[in-house]
PDB file of C-alpha atoms and ligand atoms in Angstrom:
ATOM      1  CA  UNK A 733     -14.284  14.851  15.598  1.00 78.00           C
ATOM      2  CA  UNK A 734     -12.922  12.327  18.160  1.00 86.00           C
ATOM      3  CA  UNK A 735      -9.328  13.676  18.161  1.00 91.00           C
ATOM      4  CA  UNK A 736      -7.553  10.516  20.035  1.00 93.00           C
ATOM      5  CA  UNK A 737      -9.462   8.098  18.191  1.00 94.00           C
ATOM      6  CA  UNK A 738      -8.418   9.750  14.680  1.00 95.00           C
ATOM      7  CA  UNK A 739      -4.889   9.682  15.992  1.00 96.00           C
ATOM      8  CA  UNK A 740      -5.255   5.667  17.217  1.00 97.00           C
ATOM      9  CA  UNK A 741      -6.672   4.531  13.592  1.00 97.00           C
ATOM     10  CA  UNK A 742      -3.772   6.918  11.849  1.00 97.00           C
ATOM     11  CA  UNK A 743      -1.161   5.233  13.894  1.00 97.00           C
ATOM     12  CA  UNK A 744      -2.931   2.254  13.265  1.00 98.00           C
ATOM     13  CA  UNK A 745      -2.870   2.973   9.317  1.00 98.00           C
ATOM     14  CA  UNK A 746       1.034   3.828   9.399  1.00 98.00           C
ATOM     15  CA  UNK A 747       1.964   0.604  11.463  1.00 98.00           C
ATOM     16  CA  UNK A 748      -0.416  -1.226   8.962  1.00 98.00           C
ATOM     17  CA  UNK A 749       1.270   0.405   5.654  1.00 98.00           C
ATOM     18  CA  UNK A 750       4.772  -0.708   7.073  1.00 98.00           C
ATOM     19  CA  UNK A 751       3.722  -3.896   7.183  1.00 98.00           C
ATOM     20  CA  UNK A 752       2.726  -4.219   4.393  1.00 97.00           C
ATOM     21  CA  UNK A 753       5.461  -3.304   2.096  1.00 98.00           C
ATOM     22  CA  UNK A 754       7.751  -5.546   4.041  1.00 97.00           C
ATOM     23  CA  UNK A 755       5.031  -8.434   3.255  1.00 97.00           C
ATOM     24  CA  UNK A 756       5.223  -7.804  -0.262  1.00 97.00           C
ATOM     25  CA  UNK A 757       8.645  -7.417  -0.362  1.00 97.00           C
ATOM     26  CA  UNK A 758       9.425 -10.031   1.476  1.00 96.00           C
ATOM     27  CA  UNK A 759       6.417 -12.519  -0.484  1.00 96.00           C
ATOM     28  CA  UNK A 760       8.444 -11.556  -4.143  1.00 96.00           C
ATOM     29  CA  UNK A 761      12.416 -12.151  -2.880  1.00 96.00           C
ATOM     30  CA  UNK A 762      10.728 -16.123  -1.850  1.00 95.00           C
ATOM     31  CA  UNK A 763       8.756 -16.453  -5.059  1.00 93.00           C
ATOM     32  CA  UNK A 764      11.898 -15.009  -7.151  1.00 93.00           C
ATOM     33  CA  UNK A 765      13.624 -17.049  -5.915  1.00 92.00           C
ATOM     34  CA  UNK A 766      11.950 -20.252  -6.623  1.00 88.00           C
ATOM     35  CA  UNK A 767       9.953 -20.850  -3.727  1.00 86.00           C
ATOM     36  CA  UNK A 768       6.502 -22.199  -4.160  1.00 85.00           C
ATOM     37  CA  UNK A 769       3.398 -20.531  -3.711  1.00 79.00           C
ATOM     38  CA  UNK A 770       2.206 -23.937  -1.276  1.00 82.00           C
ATOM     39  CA  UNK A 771       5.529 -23.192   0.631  1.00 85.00           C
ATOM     40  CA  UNK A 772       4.906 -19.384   2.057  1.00 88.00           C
ATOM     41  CA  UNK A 773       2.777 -20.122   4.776  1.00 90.00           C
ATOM     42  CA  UNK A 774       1.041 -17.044   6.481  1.00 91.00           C
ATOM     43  CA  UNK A 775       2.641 -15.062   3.918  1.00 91.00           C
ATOM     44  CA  UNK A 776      -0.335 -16.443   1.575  1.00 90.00           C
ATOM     45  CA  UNK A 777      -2.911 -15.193   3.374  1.00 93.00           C
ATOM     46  CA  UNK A 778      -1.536 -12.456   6.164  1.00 95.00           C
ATOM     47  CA  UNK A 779      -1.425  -9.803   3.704  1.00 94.00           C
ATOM     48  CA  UNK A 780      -5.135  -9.715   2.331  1.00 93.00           C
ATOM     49  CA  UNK A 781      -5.643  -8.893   6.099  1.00 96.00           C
ATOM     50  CA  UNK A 782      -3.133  -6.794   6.805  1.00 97.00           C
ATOM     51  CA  UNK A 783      -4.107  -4.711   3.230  1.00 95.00           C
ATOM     52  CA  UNK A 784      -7.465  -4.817   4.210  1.00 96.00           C
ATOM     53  CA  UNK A 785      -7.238  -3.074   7.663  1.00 97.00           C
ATOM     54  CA  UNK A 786      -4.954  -0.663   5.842  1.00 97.00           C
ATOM     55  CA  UNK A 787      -7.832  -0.156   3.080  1.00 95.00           C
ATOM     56  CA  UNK A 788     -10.448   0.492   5.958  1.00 96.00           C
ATOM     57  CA  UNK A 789      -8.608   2.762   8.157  1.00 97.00           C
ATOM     58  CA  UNK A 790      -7.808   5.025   5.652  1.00 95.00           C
ATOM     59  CA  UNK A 791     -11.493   5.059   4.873  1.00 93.00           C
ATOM     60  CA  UNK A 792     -12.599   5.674   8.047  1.00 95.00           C
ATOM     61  CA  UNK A 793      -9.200   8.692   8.112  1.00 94.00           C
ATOM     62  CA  UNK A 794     -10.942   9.998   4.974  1.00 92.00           C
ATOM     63  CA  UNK A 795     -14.701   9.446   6.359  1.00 92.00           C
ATOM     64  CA  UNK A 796     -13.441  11.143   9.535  1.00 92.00           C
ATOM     65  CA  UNK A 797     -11.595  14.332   7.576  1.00 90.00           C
ATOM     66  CA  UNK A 798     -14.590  14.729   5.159  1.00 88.00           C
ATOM     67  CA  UNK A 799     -11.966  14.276   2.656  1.00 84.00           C
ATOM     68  CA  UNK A 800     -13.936  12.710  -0.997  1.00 83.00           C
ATOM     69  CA  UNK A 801     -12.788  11.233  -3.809  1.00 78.00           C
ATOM     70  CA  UNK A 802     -13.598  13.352  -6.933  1.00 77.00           C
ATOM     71  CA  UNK A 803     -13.776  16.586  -4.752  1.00 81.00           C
ATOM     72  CA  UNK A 804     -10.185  16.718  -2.715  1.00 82.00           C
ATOM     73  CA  UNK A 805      -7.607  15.944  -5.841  1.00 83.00           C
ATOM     74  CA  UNK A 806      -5.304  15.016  -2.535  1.00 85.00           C
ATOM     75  CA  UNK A 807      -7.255  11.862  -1.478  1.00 88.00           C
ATOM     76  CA  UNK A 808      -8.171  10.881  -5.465  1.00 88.00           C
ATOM     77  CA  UNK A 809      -4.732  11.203  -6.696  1.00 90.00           C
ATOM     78  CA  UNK A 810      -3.973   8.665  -3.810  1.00 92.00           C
ATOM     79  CA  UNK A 811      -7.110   6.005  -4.334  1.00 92.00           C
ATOM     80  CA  UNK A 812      -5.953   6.184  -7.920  1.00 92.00           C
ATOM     81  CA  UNK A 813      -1.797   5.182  -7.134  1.00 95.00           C
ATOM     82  CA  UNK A 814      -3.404   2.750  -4.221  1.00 95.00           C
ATOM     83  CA  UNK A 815      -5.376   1.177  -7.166  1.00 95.00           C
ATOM     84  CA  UNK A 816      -2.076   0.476  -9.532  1.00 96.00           C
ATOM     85  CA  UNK A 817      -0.408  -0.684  -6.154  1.00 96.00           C
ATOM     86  CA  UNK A 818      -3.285  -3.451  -6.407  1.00 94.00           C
ATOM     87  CA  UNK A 819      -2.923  -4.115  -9.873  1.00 96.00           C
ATOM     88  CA  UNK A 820       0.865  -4.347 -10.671  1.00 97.00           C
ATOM     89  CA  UNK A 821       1.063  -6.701  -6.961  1.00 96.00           C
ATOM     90  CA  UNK A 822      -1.432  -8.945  -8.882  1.00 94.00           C
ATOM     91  CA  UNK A 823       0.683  -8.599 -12.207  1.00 96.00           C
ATOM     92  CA  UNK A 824       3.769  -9.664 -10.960  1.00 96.00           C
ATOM     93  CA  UNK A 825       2.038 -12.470  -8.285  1.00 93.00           C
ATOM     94  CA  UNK A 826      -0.660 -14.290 -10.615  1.00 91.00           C
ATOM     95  CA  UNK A 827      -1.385 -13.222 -13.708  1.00 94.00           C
ATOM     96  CA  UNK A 828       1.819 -12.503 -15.812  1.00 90.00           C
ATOM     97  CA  UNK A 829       4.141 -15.979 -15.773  1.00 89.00           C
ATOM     98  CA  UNK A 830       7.082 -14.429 -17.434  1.00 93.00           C
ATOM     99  CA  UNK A 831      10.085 -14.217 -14.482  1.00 93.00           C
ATOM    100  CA  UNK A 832      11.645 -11.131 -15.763  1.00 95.00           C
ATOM    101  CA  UNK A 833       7.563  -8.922 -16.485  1.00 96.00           C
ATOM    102  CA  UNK A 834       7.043 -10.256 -12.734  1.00 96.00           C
ATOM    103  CA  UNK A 835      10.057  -8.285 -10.817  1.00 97.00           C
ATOM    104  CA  UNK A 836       9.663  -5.364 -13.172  1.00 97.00           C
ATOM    105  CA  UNK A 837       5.822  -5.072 -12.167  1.00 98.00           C
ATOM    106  CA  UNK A 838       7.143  -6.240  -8.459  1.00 98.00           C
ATOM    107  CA  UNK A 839       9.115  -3.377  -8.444  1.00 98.00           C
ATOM    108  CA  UNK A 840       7.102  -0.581 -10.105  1.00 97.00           C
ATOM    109  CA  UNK A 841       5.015  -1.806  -7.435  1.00 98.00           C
ATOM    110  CA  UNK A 842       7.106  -1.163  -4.413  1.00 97.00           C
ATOM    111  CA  UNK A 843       8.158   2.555  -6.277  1.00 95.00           C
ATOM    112  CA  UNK A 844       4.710   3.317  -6.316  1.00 96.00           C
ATOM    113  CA  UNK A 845       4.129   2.157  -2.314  1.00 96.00           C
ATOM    114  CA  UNK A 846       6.632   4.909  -1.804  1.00 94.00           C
ATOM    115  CA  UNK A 847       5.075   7.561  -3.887  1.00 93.00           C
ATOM    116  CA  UNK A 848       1.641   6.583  -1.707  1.00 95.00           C
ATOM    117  CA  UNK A 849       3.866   7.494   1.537  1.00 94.00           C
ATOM    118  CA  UNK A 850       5.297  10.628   0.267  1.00 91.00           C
ATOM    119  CA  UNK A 851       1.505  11.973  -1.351  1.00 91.00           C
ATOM    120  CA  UNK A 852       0.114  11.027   2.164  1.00 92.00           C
ATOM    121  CA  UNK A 853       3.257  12.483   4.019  1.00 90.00           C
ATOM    122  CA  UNK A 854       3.617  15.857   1.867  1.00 87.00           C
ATOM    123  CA  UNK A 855       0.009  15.962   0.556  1.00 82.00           C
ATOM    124  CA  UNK A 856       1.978  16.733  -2.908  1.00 78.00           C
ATOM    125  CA  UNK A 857       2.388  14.855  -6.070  1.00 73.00           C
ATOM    126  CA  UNK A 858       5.602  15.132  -6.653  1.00 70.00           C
ATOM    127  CA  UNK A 859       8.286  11.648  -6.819  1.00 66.00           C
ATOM    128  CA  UNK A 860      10.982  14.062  -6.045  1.00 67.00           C
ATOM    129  CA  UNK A 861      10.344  15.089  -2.557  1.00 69.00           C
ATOM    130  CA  UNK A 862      10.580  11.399  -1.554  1.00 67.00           C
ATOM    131  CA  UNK A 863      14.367  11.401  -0.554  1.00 70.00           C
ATOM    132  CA  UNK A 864      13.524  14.706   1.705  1.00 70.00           C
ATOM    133  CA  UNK A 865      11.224  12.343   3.921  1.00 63.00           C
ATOM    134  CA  UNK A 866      13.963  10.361   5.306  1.00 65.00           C
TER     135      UNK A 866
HETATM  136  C1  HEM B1037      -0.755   1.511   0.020  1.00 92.52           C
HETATM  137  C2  HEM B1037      -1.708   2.126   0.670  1.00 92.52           C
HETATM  138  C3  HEM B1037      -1.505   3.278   1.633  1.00 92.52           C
HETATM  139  C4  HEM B1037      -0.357   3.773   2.223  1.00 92.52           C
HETATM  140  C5  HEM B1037       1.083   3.300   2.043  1.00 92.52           C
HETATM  141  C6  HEM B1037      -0.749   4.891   3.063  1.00 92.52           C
HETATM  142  C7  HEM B1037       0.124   5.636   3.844  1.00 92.52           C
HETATM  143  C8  HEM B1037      -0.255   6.642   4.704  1.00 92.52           C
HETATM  144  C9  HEM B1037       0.614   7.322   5.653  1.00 92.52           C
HETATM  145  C10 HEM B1037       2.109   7.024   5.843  1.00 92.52           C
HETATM  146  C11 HEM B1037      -0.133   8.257   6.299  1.00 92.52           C
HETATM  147  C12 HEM B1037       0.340   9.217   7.417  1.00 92.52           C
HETATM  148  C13 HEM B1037       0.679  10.556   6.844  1.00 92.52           C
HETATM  149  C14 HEM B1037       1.037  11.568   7.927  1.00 92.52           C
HETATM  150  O1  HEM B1037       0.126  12.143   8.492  1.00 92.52           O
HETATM  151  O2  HEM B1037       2.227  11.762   8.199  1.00 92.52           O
HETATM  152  C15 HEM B1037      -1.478   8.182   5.770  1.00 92.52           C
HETATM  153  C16 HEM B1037      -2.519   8.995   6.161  1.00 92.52           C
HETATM  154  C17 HEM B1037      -3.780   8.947   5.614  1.00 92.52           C
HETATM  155  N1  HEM B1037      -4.252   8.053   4.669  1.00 92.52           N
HETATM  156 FE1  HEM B1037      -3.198   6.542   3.845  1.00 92.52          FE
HETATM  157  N2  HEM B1037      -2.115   5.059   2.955  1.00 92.52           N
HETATM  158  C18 HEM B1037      -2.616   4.089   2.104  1.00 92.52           C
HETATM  159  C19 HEM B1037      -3.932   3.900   1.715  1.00 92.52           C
HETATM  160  C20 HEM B1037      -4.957   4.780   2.024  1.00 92.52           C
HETATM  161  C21 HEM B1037      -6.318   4.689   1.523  1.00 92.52           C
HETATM  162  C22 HEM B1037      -6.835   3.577   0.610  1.00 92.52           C
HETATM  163  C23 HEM B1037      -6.996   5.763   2.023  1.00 92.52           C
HETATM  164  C24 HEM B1037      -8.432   6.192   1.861  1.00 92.52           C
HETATM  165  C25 HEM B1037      -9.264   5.790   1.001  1.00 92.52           C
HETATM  166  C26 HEM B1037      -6.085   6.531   2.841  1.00 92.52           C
HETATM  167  C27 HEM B1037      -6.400   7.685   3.499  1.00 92.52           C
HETATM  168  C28 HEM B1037      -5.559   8.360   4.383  1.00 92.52           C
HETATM  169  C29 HEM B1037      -5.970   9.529   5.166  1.00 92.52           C
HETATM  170  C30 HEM B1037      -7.337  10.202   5.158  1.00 92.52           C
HETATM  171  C31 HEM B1037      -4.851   9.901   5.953  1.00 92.52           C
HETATM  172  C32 HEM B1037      -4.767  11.050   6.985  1.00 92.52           C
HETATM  173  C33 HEM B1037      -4.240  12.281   6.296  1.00 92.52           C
HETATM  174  C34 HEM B1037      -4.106  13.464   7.214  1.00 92.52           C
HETATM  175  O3  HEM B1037      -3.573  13.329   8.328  1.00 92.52           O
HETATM  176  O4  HEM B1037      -4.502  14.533   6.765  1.00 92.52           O
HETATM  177  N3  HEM B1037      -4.849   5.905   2.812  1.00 92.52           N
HETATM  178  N4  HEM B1037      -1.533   7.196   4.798  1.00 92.52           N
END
């Protein structure tokens, strides 16, 4: 395996990741808080690209690794909490229209983001090692 170019695309991934928490973070505080969806500007469409070079790199980490999905429990476990990432983020952005459903979902959303970092950090399933990671 092409060491540097593994660690380019994982440094890639991370800087990638970080961005886009703060995105979605930062795309639910302006819709919260009354802003329309016609107002956010690059926030509308930055993130499908930033998500999708996040999606792809980990691929290509996982491609790279010979890690599989159905064979290394590691990389499964995290496809799986990547997937409700997806889903909740579209919950609590289009399809539920109930305010107080949409931050609940926003922020399930943003607690499982961090349970992505610590599986990928600690290769573990476990929410409580999160606070040792910072
Ligand atoms: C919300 C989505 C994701 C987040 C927040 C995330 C986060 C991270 C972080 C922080 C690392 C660096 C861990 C470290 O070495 O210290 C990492 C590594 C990695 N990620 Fe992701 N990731 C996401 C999605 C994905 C997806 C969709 C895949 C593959 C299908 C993937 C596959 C990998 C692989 C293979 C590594 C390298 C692991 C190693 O060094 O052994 N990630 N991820």
């Amino acid at each position: 395996m092409n060491v540097e170019l593994f660690v380019w695309v994982r440094n890639l991934h991370v800087v990638v990741a970080t961005l886009s928490i703060m995105l979605f973070f930062t795309r639910g505080v302006l819709l919260f808080n009354g802003a329309e969806r016609e107002q956010l500007g690059p926030l509308r469409w930055l993130p499908h690209i930033i998500d999708t070079l996040l999606f792809l790199s980990g691929v290509y980490m996982a491609y790279l690794l010979h890690r599989l999905p159905g064979v290394d429990p590691w990389i499964t476990t995290k496809l799986g909490f990547v997937l409700l990432y997806i889903m909740l983020g579209m919950f609590a952005f289009r399809w539920c229209k109930r305010r107080p459903l949409r931050v609940v979902a926003w922020l399930a959303a943003i607690g499982v983001f961090l349970e992505i970092v610590t599986l990928a950090v600690t290769k573990q399933f476990n929410p409580l090692l999160l606070p040792q990671l910072f």
